[in-house]
Short mmCIF file of C-alpha atoms in Angstrom, two decimals:
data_model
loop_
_atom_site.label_atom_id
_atom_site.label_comp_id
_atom_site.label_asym_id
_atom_site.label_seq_id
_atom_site.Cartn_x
_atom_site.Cartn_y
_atom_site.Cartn_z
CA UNK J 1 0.00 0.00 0.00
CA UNK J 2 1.20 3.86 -0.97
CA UNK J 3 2.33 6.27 2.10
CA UNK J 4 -0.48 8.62 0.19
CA UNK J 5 -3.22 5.39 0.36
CA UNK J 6 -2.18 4.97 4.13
CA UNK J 7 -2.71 8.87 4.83
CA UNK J 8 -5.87 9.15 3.41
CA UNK J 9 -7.33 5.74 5.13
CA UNK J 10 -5.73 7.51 8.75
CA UNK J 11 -7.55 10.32 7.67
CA UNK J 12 -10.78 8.66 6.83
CA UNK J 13 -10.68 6.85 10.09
CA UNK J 14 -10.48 10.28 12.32
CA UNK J 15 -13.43 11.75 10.60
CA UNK J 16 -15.01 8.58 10.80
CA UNK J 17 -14.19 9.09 14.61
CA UNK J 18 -15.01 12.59 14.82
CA UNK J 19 -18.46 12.36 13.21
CA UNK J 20 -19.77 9.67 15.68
CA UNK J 21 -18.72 11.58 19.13
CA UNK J 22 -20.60 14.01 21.15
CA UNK J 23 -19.17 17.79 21.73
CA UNK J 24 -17.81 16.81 24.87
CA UNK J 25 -15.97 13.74 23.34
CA UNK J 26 -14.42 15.79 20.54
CA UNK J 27 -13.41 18.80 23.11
CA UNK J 28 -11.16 16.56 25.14
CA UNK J 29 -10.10 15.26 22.13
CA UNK J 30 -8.25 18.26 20.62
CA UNK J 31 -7.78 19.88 24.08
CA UNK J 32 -3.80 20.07 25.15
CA UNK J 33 -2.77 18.03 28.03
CA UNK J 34 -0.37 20.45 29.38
CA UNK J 35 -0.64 24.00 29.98
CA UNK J 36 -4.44 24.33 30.32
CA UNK J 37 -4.87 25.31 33.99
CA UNK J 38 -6.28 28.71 34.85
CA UNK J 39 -3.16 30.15 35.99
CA UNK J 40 -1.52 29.67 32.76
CA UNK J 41 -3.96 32.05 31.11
CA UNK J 42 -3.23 34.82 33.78
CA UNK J 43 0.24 34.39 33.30
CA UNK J 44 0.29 34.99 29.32
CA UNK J 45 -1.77 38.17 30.42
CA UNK J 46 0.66 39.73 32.73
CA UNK J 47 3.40 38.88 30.06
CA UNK J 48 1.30 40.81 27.44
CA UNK J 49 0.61 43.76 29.67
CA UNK J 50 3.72 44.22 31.22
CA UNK J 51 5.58 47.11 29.75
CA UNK J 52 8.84 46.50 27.78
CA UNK J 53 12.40 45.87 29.74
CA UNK J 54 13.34 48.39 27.53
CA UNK J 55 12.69 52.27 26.66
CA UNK J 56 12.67 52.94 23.53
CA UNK J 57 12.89 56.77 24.02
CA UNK J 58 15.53 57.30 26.13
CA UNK J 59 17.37 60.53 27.77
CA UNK J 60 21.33 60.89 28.18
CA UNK J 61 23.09 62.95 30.84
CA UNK J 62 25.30 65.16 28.37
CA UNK J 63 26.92 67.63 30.89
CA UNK J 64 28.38 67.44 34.03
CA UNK J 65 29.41 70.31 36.38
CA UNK J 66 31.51 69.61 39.15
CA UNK J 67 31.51 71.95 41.43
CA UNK J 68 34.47 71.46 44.70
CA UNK J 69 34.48 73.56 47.47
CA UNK J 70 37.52 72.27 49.81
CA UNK J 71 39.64 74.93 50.43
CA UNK J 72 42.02 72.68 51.36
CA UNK J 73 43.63 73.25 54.57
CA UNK J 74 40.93 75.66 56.08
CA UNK J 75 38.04 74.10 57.92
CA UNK J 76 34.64 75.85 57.73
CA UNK J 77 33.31 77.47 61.40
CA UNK J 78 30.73 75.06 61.76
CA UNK J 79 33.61 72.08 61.17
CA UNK J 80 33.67 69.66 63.64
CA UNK J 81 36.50 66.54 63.14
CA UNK J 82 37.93 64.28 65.87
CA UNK J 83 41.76 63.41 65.64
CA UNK J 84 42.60 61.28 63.26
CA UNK J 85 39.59 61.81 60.85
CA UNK J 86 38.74 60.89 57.49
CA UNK J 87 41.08 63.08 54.92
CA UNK J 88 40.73 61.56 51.25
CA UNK J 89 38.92 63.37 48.92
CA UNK J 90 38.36 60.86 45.66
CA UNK J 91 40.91 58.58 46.65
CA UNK J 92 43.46 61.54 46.63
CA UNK J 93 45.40 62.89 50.29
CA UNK J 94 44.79 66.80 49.78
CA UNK J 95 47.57 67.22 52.18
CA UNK J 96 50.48 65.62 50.20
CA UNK J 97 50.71 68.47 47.61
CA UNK J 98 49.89 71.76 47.38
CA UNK J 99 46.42 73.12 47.93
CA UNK J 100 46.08 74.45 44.45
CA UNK J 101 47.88 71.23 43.17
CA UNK J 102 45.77 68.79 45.14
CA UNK J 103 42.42 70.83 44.26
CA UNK J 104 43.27 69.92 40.46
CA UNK J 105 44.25 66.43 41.26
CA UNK J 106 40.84 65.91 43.26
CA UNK J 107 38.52 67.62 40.12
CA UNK J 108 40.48 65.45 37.56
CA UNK J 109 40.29 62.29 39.72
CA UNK J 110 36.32 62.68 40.71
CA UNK J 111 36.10 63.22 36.80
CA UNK J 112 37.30 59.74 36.02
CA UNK J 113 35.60 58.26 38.25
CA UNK J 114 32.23 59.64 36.80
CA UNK J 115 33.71 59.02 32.55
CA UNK J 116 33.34 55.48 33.90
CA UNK J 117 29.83 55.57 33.97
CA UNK J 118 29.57 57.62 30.73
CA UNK J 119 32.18 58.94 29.52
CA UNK J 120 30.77 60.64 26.57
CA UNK J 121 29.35 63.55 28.82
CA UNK J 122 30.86 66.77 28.51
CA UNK J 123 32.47 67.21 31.95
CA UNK J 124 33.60 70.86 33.75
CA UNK J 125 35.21 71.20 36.86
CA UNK J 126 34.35 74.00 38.78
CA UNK J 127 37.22 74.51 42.05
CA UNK J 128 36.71 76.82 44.72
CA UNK J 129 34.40 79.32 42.75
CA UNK J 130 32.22 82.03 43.15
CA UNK J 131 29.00 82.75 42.36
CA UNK J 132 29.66 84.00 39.07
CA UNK J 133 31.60 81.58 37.76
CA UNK J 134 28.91 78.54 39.30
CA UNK J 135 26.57 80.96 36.87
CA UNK J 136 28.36 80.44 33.62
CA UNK J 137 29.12 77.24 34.32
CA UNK J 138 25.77 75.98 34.99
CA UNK J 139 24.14 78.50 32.01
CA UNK J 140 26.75 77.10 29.56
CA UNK J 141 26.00 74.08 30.66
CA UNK J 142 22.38 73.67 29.83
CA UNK J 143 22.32 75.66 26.67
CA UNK J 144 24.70 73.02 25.13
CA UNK J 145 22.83 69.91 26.46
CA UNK J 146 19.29 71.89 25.15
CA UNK J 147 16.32 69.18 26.39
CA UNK J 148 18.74 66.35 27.49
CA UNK J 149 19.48 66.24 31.28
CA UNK J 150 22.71 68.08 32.87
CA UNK J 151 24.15 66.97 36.33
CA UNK J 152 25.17 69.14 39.25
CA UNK J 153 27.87 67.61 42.01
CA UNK J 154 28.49 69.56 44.67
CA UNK J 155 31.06 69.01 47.43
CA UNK J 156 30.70 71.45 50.45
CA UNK J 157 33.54 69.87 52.50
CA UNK J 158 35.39 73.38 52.83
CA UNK J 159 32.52 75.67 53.66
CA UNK J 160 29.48 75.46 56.19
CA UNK J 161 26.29 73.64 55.74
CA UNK J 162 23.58 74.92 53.90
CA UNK J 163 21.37 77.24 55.02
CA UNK J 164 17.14 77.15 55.49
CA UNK J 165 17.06 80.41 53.45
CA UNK J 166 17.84 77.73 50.75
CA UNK J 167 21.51 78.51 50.13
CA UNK J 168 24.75 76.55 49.66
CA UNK J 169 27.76 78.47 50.08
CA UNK J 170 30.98 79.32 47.54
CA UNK J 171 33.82 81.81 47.49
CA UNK J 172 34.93 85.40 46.96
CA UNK J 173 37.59 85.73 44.32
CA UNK J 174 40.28 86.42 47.32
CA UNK J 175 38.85 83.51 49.54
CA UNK J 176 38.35 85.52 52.38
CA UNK J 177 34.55 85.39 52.42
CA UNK J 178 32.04 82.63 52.09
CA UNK J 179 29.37 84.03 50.05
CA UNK J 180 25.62 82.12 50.01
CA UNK J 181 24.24 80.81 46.34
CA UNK J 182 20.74 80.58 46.16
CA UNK J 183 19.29 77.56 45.19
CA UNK J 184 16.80 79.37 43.93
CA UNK J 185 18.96 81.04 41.42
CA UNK J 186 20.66 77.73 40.51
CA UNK J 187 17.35 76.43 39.42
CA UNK J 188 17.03 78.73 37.21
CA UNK J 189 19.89 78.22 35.81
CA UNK J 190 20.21 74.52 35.78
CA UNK J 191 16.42 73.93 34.32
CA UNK J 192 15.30 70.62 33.90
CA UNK J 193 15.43 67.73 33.45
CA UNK J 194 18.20 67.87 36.08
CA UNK J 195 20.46 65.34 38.23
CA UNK J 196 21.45 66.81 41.66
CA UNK J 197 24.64 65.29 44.08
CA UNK J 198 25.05 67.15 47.14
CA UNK J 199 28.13 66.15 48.99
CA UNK J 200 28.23 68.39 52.19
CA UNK J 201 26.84 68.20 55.93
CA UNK J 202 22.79 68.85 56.19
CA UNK J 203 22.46 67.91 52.97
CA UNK J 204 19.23 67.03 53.19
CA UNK J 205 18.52 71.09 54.17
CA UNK J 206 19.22 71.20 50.12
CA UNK J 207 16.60 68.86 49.01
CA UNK J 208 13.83 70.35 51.22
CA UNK J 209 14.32 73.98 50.23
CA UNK J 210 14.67 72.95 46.61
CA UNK J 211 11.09 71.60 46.76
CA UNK J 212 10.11 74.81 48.62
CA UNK J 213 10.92 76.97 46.12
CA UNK J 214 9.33 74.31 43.62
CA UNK J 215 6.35 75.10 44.77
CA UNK J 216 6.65 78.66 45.36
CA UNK J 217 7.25 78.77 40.82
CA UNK J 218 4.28 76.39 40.93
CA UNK J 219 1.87 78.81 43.04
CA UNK J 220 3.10 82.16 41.00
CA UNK J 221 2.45 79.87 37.69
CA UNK J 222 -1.05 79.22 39.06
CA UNK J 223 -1.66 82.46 40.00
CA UNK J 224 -0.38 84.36 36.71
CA UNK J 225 -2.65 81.60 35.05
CA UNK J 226 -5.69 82.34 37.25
CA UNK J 227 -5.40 85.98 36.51
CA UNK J 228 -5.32 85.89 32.94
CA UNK J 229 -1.37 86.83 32.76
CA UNK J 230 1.45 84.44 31.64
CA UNK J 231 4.68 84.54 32.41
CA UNK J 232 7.62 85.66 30.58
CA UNK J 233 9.78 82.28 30.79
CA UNK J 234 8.83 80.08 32.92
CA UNK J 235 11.63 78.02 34.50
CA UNK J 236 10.78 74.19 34.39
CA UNK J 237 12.06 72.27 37.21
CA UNK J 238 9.74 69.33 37.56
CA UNK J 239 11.87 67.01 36.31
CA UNK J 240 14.83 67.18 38.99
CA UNK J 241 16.78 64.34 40.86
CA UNK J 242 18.20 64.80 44.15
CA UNK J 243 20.42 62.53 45.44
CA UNK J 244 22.17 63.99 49.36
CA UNK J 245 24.73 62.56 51.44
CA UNK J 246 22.66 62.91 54.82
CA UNK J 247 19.46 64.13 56.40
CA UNK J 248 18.83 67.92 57.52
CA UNK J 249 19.61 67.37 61.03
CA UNK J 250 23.22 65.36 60.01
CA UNK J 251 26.66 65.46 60.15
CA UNK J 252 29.19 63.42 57.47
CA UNK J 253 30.96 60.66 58.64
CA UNK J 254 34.38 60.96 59.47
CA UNK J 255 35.90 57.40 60.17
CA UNK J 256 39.59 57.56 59.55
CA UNK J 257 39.56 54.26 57.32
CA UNK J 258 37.15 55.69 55.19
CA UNK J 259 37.39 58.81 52.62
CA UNK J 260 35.77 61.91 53.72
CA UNK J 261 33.64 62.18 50.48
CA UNK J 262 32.39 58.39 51.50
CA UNK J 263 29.29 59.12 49.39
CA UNK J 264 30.88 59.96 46.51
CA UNK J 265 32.66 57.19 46.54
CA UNK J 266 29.82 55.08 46.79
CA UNK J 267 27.63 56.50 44.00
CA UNK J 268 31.17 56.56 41.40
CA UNK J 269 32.91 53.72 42.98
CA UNK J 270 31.06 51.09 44.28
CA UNK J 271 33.20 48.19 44.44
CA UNK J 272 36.46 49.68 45.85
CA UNK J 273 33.95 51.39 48.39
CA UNK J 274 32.32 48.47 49.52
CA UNK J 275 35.53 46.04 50.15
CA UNK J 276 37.36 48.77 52.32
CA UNK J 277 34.36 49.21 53.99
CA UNK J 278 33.73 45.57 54.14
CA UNK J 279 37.32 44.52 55.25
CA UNK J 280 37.35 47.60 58.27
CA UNK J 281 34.01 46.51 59.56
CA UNK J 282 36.12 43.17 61.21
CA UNK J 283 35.00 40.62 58.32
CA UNK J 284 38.06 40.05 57.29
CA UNK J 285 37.48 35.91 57.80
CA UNK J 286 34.70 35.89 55.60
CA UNK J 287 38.12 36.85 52.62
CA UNK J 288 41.02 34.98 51.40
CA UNK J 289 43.70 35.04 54.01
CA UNK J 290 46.51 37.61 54.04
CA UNK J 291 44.38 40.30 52.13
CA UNK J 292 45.29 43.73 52.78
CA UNK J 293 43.78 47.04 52.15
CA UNK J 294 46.47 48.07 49.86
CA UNK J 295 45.32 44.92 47.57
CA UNK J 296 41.78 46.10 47.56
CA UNK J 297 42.38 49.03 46.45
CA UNK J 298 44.56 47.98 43.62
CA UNK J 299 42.17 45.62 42.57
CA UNK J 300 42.90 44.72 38.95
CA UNK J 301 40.64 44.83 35.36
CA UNK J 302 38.41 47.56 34.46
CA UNK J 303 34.39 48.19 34.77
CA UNK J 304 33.63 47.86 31.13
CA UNK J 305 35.58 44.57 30.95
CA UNK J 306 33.75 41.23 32.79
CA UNK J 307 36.73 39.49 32.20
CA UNK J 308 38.74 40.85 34.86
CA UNK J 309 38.32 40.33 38.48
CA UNK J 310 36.92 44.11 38.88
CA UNK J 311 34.72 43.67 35.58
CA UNK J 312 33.34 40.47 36.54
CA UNK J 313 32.43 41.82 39.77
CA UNK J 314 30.80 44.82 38.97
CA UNK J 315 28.67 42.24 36.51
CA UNK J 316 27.51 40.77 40.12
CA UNK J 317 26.99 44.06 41.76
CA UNK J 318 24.95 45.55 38.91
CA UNK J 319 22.67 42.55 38.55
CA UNK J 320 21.84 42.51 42.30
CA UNK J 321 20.91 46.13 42.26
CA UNK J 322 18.53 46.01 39.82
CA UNK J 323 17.19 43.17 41.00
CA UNK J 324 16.65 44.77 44.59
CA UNK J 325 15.30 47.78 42.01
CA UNK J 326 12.92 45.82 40.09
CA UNK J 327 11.69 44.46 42.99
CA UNK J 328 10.86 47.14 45.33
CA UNK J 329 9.99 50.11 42.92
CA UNK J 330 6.87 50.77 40.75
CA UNK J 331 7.58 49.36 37.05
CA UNK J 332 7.08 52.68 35.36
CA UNK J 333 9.33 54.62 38.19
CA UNK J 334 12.62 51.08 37.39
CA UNK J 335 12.09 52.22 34.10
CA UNK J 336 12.59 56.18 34.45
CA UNK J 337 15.77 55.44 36.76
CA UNK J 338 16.98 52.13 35.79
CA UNK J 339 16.50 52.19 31.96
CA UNK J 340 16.09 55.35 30.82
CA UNK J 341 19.25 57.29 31.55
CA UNK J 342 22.64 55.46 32.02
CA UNK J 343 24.62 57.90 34.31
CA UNK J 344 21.36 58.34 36.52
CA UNK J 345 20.94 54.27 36.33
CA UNK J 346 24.64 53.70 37.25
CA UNK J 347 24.04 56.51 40.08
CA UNK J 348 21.04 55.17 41.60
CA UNK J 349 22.39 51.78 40.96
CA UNK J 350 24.96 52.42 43.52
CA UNK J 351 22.87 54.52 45.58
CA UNK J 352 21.58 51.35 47.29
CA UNK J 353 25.25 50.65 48.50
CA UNK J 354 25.07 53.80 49.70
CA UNK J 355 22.02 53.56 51.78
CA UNK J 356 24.05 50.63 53.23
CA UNK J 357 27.10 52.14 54.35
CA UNK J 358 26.26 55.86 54.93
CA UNK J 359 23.60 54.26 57.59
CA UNK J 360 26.21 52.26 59.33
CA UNK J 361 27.49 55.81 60.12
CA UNK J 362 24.30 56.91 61.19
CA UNK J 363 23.71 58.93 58.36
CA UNK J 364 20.05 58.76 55.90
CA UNK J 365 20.86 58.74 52.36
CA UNK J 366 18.30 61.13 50.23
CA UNK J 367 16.88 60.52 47.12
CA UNK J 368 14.33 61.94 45.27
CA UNK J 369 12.36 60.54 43.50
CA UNK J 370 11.96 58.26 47.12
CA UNK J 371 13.55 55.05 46.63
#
C-alpha cells in the first residue's frame, strides 16, 4: 500500500471518529494536556501587559558640572572633626601636595571616576568658585545639552552647611569670604530635566528647600494663570533628581579608614567602596587570608571589561541592584531610573550601596524621586 493510500485511510478513520462523538468527546479530544490550567492564562496576560524591559525613548546625561568647594587646609566654622579623621577626597590625600595642586588632582580624579559611567558627557570642573563663575558654568551648561538632562555635584567639605534660606555656600575671588548661592537662582539656571549630588553636611537642608521653592514657581504659575497673565519664561524644574549625602539634622561621617567624600565614593565607585568598607568593619574571615587594604584598592581589570576580576564583579553588583530595584519600585518609576538614563541608572544603581554604608554611620541617604 502507498504512504499517500495509508494517509488518506488515517484520515478517513479520524473523521469517521469525529463524526460519531458528542461535543464533549471531541473537546477533550483536541484539548492540550499540558498547559491548560487557569493560571496559565493569567500568566500569558501579565506577560502581554507588562511594559517593555526596555525604553525605547531614552534621555542621556550630556553635561556634568563639578563643582568642589575644599579649600584645602581651612576648615569651615561650623567644622567639627575628631583626631585622626577621614582626609581623602576621591581617593586623593589633599595634604600631600599643594592646595592648588591637590584641588586639580581631586577635580580630575572625581572626573574619572564619573567618565566610567559615561564617559561621553561633557564634563567641567568647577574649584573653589564664586558665584559668578557657578553661573556660567551651569548656564553654559544647559544651553549646550538643550532638552537632554545636565548633572550638578556639589562638594561642600570646605565651607558650612547649607542654610534654610535655601543657600549653599561658595567663594569670593580672594577667599576671604564665604558668600551664600541661592538655590533658587541655581534652578534657574540649571532647568530641567536635572540630576542633583550634594556632597556636604545637612544635605538634606538642600533637598527640602529645593522643593520649597518648587512650589513657590508652581503657586506664582497658578496664579499668573488664574489671573489671565502668563509669564515671561517660565523656568521648568519638575523634572529634577536629588540625590544627598545625609538628612537635615546630620553630620558626614568621618571614620579615619574611610574617605571623607564616603558618598561619593559610593555613588562613582562602588566596588572599591564596599571592600574597604567591608574589610574595616572586622570581616576580614569571611576573605582569602593575608588580604590587605592596599590589595583592595589595587584591585585589577576595568568596569567595562567582565573578564577581569573588577569587571566580573561589577557584573555581580549591577545585577543585584537592579534586582533589589525591580523588585521594590513601581515598574514605570525602574524604568525612568533604571532604563532610561545610564549615568542616573549607574548613580542610583549604587545609591543602594550607599544607603548601606552611609547608615552604618548613622547617616540617611536622600533621594528623590523616594527610593
Amino acid at each position: 500500500m502507498s504512504g499517500g493510500a495509508v494517509a488518506t485511510q488515517g484520515s478517513s478513520s479520524l473523521d469517521f471518529q469525529l463524526a460519531n462523538m458528542d461535543d464533549n468527546e471531541r473537546k477533550d479530544l483536541i484539548t492540550p494536556l499540558c498547559f491548560v490550567g487557569r493560571r496559565h492564562d493569567q500568566e500569558k496576560q501579565l506577560v502581554e501587559d507588562m511594559p517593555p524591559w526596555r525604553l525605547k525613548e531614552r534621555m542621556k546625561t550630556v553635561s556634568v558640572a563639578l563643582v568642589l568647594c575644599l579649600n584645602v587646609g581651612v576648615d569651615p566654622p561650623d567644622a567639627t572633626k575628631s583626631s585622626p579623621c577621614a582626609r581623602l577626597e576621591c581617593w586623593t590625600d589633599p595634604f600631600a601636595a599643594t592646595p592648588a595642586r591637590s584641588l586639580e588632582v581631586i577635580g580630575n580624579n572625581l572626573q574619572r571616576q564619573y567618565e566610567r559611567w559615561q564617559p561621553r558627557a561633557r564634563y567641567k570642573a568647577v574649584l573653589d568658585p564664586t558665584v559668578e563663575e557657578v553661573r556660567r558654568v551651569v548656564n553654559n551648561m544647559r544651553r549646550s545639552a538643550k532638552d537632554e538632562r545636565v548633572l550638578f555635584h556639589y562638594n561642600g567639605h570646605g565651607v558650612p552647611k547649607p542654610t534654610r534660606n535655601g543657600e549653599v555656600w561658595v567663594f569670593n575671588k580672594a577667599y576671604t569670604q564665604y558668600i551664600p548661592l541661592s538655590l533658587y537662582d541655581l534652578q534657574s539656571w540649571t532647568g530641567s530635566p536635572a540630576c542633583y549630588v550634594w556632597e556636604c553636611n545637612a544635605a538634606g537642608i538642600v533637598v527640602e528647600e529645593f522643593h520649597r521653592f518648587q512650589q513657590v514657581r508652581e503657586d506664582d504659575r497658578m496664579k499668573c494663570s488664574a489671573m489671565g497673565m502668563s509669564m515671561s519664561a517660565p523656568v521648568l524644574v519638575h523634572n529634577a533628581i536629588h540625590l544627598a549625602a545625609c538628612g537635615a539634622e546630620e553630620m558626614l561621617p568621618v571614620d579615619k579608614d574611610m574617605p571623607a567624600d564616603l558618598f561619593t565614593a559610593c555613588l562613582t565607585t562602588p566596588i572599591k567602596t564596599s571592600l574597604r568598607w567591608w574589610f574595616y568593619r572586622g570581616k576580614t574571615k569571611m576573605m582569602v587570608p593575608g588580604i590587605t587594604p592596599d590589595m583592595l584598592d589595587k584591585l585589577p581589570g576595568r568596569i567595562p571589561d567582565r573578564r577581569t576580576p573588577l569587571g566580573e564583579m561589577n557584573w555581580i553588583f549591577t545585577a543585584i541592584a537592579d534586582t533589589i530595584a525591580w523588585d521594590i519600585l513601581p515598574i514605570d518609576m525602574f524604568q525612568d531610573l533604571f532604563r532610561h538614563d545610564l549615568l542616573v541608572a549607574s548613580l542610583f544603581r549604587n545609591f543602594l550601596l550607599a544607603e548601606v554604608i552611609m547608615t552604618s554611620y548613622g547617616c540617611t541617604p536622600i533621594s528623590r524621586p523616594a527610593m
